[in-house]
mmCIF file of N, CA and C in Angstrom:
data_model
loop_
_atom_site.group_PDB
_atom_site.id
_atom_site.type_symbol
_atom_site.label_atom_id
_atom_site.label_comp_id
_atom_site.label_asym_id
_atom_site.label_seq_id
_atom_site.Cartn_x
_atom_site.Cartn_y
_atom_site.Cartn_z
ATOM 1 N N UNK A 60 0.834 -1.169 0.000
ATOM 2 C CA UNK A 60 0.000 0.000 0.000
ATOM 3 C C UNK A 60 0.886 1.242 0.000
ATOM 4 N N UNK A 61 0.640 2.385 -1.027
ATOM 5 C CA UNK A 61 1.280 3.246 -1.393
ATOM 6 C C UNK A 61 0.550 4.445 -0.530
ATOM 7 N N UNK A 62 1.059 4.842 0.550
ATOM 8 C CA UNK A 62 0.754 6.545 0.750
ATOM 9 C C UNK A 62 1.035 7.373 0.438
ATOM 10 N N UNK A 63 -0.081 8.495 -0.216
ATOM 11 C CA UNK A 63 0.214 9.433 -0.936
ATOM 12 C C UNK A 63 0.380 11.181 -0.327
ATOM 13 N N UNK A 64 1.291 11.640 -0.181
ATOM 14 C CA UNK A 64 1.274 12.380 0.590
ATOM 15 C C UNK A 64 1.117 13.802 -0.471
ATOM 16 N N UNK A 65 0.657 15.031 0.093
ATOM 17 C CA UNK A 65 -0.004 16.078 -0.590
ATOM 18 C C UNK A 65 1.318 16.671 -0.483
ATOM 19 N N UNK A 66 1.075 17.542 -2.059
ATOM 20 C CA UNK A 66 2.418 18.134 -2.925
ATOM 21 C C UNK A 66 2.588 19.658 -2.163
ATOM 22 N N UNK A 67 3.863 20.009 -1.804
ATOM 23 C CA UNK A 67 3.869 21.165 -1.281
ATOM 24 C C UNK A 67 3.022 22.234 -1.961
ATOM 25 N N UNK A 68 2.567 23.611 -1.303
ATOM 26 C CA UNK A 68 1.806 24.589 -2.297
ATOM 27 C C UNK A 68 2.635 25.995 -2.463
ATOM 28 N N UNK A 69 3.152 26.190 -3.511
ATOM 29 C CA UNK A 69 4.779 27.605 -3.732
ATOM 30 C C UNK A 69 3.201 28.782 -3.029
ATOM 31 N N UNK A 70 4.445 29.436 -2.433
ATOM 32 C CA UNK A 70 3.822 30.177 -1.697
ATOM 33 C C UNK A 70 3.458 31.706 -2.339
ATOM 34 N N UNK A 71 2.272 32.375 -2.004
ATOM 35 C CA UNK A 71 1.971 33.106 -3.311
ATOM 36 C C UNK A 71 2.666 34.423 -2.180
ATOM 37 N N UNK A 72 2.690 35.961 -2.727
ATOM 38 C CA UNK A 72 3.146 36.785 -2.735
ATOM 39 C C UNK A 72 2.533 37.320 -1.767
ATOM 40 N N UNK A 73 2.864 38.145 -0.278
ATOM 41 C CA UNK A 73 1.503 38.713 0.084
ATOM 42 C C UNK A 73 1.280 40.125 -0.315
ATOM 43 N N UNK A 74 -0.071 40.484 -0.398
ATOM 44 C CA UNK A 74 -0.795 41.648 -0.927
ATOM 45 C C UNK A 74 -0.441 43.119 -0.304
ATOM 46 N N UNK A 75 -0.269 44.017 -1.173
ATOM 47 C CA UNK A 75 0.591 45.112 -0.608
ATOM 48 C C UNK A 75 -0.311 45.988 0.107
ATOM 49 N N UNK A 76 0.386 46.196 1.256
ATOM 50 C CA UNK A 76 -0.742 46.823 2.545
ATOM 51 C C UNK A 76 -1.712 48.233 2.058
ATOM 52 N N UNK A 77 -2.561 48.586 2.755
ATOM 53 C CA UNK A 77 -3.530 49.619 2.260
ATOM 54 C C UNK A 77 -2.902 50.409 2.858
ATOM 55 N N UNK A 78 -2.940 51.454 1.548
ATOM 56 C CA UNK A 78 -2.401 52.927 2.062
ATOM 57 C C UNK A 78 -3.514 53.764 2.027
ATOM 58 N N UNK A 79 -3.414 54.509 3.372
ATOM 59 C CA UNK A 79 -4.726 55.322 3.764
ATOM 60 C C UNK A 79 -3.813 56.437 4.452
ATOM 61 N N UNK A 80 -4.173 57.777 4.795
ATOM 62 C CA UNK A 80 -3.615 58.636 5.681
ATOM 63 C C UNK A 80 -4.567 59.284 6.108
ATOM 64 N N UNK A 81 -4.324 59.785 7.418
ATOM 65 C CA UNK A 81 -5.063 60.928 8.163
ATOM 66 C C UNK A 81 -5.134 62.632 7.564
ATOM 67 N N UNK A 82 -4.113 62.987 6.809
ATOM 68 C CA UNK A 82 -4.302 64.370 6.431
ATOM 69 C C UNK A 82 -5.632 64.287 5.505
ATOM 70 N N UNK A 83 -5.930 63.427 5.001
ATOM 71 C CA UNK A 83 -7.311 63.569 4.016
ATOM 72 C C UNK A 83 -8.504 63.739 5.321
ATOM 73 N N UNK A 84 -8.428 63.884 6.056
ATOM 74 C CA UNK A 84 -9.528 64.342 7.146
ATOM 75 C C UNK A 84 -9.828 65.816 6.989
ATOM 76 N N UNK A 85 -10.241 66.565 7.324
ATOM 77 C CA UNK A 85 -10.770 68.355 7.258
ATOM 78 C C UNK A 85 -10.923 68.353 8.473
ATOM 79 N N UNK A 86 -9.596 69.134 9.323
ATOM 80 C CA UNK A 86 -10.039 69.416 10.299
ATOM 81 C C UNK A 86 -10.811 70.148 11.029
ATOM 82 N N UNK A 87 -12.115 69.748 11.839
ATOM 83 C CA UNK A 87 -13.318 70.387 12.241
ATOM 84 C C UNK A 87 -13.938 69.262 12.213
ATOM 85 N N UNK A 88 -13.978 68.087 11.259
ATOM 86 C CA UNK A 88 -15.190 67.217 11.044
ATOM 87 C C UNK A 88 -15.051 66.522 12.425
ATOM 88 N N UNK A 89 -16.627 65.871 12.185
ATOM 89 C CA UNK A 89 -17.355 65.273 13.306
ATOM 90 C C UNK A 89 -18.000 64.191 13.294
ATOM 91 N N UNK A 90 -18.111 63.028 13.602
ATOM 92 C CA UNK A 90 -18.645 61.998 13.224
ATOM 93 C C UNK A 90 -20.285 61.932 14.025
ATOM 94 N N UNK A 91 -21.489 62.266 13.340
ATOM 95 C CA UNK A 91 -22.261 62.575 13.862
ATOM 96 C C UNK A 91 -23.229 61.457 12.835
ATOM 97 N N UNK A 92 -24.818 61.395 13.451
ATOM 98 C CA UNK A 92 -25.476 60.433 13.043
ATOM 99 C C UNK A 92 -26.511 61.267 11.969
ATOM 100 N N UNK A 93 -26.515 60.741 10.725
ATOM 101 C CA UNK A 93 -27.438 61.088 9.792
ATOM 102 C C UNK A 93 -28.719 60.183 9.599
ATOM 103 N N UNK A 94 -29.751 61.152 9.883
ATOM 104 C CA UNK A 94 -30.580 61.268 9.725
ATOM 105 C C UNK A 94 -31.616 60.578 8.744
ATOM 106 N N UNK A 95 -30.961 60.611 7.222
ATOM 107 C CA UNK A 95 -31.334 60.291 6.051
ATOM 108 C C UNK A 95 -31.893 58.421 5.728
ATOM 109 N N UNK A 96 -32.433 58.348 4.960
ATOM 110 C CA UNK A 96 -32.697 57.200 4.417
ATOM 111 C C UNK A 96 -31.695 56.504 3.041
ATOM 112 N N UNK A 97 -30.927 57.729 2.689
ATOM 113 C CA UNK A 97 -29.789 57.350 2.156
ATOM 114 C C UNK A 97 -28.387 56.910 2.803
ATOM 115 N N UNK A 98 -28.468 58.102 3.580
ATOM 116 C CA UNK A 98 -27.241 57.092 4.982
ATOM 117 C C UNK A 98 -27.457 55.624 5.732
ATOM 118 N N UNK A 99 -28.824 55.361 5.682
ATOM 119 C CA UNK A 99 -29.293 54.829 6.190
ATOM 120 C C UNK A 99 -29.729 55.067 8.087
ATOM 121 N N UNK A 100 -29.591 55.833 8.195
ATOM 122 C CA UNK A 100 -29.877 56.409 9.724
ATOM 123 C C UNK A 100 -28.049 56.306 10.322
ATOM 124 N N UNK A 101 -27.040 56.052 10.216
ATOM 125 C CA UNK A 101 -25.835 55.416 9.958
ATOM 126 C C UNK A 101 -24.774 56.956 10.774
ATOM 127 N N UNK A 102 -24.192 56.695 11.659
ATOM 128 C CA UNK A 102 -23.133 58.158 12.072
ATOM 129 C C UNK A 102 -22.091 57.805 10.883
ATOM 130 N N UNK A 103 -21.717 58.950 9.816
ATOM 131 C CA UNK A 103 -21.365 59.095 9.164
ATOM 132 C C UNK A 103 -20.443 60.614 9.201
ATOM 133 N N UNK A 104 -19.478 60.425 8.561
ATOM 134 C CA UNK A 104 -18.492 61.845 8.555
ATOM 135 C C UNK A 104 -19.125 63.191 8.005
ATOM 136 N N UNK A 105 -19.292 64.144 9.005
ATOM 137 C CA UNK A 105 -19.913 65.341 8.429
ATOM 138 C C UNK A 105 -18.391 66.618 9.024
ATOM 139 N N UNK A 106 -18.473 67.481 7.506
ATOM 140 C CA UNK A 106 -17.540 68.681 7.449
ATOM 141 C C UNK A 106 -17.756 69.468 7.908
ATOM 142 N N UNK A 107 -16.994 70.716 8.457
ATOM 143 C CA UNK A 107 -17.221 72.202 8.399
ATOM 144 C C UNK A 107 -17.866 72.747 7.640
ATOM 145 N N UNK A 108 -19.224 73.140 7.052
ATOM 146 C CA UNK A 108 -20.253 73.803 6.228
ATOM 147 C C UNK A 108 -20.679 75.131 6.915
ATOM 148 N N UNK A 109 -20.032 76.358 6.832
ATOM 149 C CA UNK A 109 -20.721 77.479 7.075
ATOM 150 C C UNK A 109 -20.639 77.565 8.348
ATOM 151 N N UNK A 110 -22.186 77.366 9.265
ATOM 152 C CA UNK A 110 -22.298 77.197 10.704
ATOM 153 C C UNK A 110 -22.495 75.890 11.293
ATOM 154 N N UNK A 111 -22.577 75.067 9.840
ATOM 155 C CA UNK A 111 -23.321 73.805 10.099
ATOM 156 C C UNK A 111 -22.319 72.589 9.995
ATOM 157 N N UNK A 112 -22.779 71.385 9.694
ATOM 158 C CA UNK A 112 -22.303 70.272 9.500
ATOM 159 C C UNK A 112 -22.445 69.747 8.159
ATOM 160 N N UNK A 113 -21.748 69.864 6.894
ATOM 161 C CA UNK A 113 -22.258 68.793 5.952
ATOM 162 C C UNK A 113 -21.768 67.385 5.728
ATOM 163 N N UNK A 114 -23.118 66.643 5.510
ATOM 164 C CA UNK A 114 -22.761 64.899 5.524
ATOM 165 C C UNK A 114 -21.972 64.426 4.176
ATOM 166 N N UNK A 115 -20.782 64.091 3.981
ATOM 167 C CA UNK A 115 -19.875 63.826 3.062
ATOM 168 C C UNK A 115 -20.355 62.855 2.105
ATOM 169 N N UNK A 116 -21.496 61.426 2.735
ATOM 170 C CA UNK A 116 -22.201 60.440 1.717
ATOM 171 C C UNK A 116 -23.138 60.846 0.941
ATOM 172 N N UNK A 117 -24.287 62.143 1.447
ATOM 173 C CA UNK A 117 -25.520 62.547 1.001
ATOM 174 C C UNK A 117 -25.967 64.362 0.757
ATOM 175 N N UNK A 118 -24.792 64.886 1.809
ATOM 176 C CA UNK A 118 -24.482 66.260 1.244
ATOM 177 C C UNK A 118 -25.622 67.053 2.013
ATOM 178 N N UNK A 119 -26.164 66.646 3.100
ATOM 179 C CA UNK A 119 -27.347 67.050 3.725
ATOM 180 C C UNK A 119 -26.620 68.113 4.531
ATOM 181 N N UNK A 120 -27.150 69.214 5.257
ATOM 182 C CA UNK A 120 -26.308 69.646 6.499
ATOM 183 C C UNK A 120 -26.935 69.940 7.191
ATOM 184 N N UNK A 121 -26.587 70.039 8.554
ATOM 185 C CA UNK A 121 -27.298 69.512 10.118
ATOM 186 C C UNK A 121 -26.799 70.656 11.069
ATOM 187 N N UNK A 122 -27.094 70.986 11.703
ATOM 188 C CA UNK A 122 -26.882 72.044 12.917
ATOM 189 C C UNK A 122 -27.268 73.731 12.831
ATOM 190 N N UNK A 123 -26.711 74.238 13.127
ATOM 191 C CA UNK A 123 -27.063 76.148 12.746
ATOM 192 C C UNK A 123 -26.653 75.875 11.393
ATOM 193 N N UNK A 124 -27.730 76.415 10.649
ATOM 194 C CA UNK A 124 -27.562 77.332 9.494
ATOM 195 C C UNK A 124 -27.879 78.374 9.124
ATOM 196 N N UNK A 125 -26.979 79.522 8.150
ATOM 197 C CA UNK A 125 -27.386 80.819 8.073
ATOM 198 C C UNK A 125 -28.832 80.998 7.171
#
């Protein structure tokens, strides 16, 4: 009786890490909860807008406005 033993597997390359940075932030933003049915009700990243907040997914804005 012949045992068959499993063929090594060449090892593949690993995948080059995600590059992300923090300066793409606007400083002021706020992670606050939208409202919308397009956000899905979802806290989502909202900017410095005027007096207000605008939501970066749906473009809504939330707080004092002029």
């Amino acid at each position: 009786m012949r045992i068959r033993l499993p063929r090594p597997r060449r090892r593949r390359p690993a995948p080059d890490p995600a590059v992300w940075s923090l300066s793409a932030i606007v400083p002021g933003t706020r992670w606050l909860p939208c409202h919308t049915t397009v956000c899905a009700h979802t806290t989502t990243r909202h900017t410095p807008h005027g007096t207000g907040y605008r939501c970066t997914a749906c473009g809504t804005t939330k707080g004092d406005q002029p």
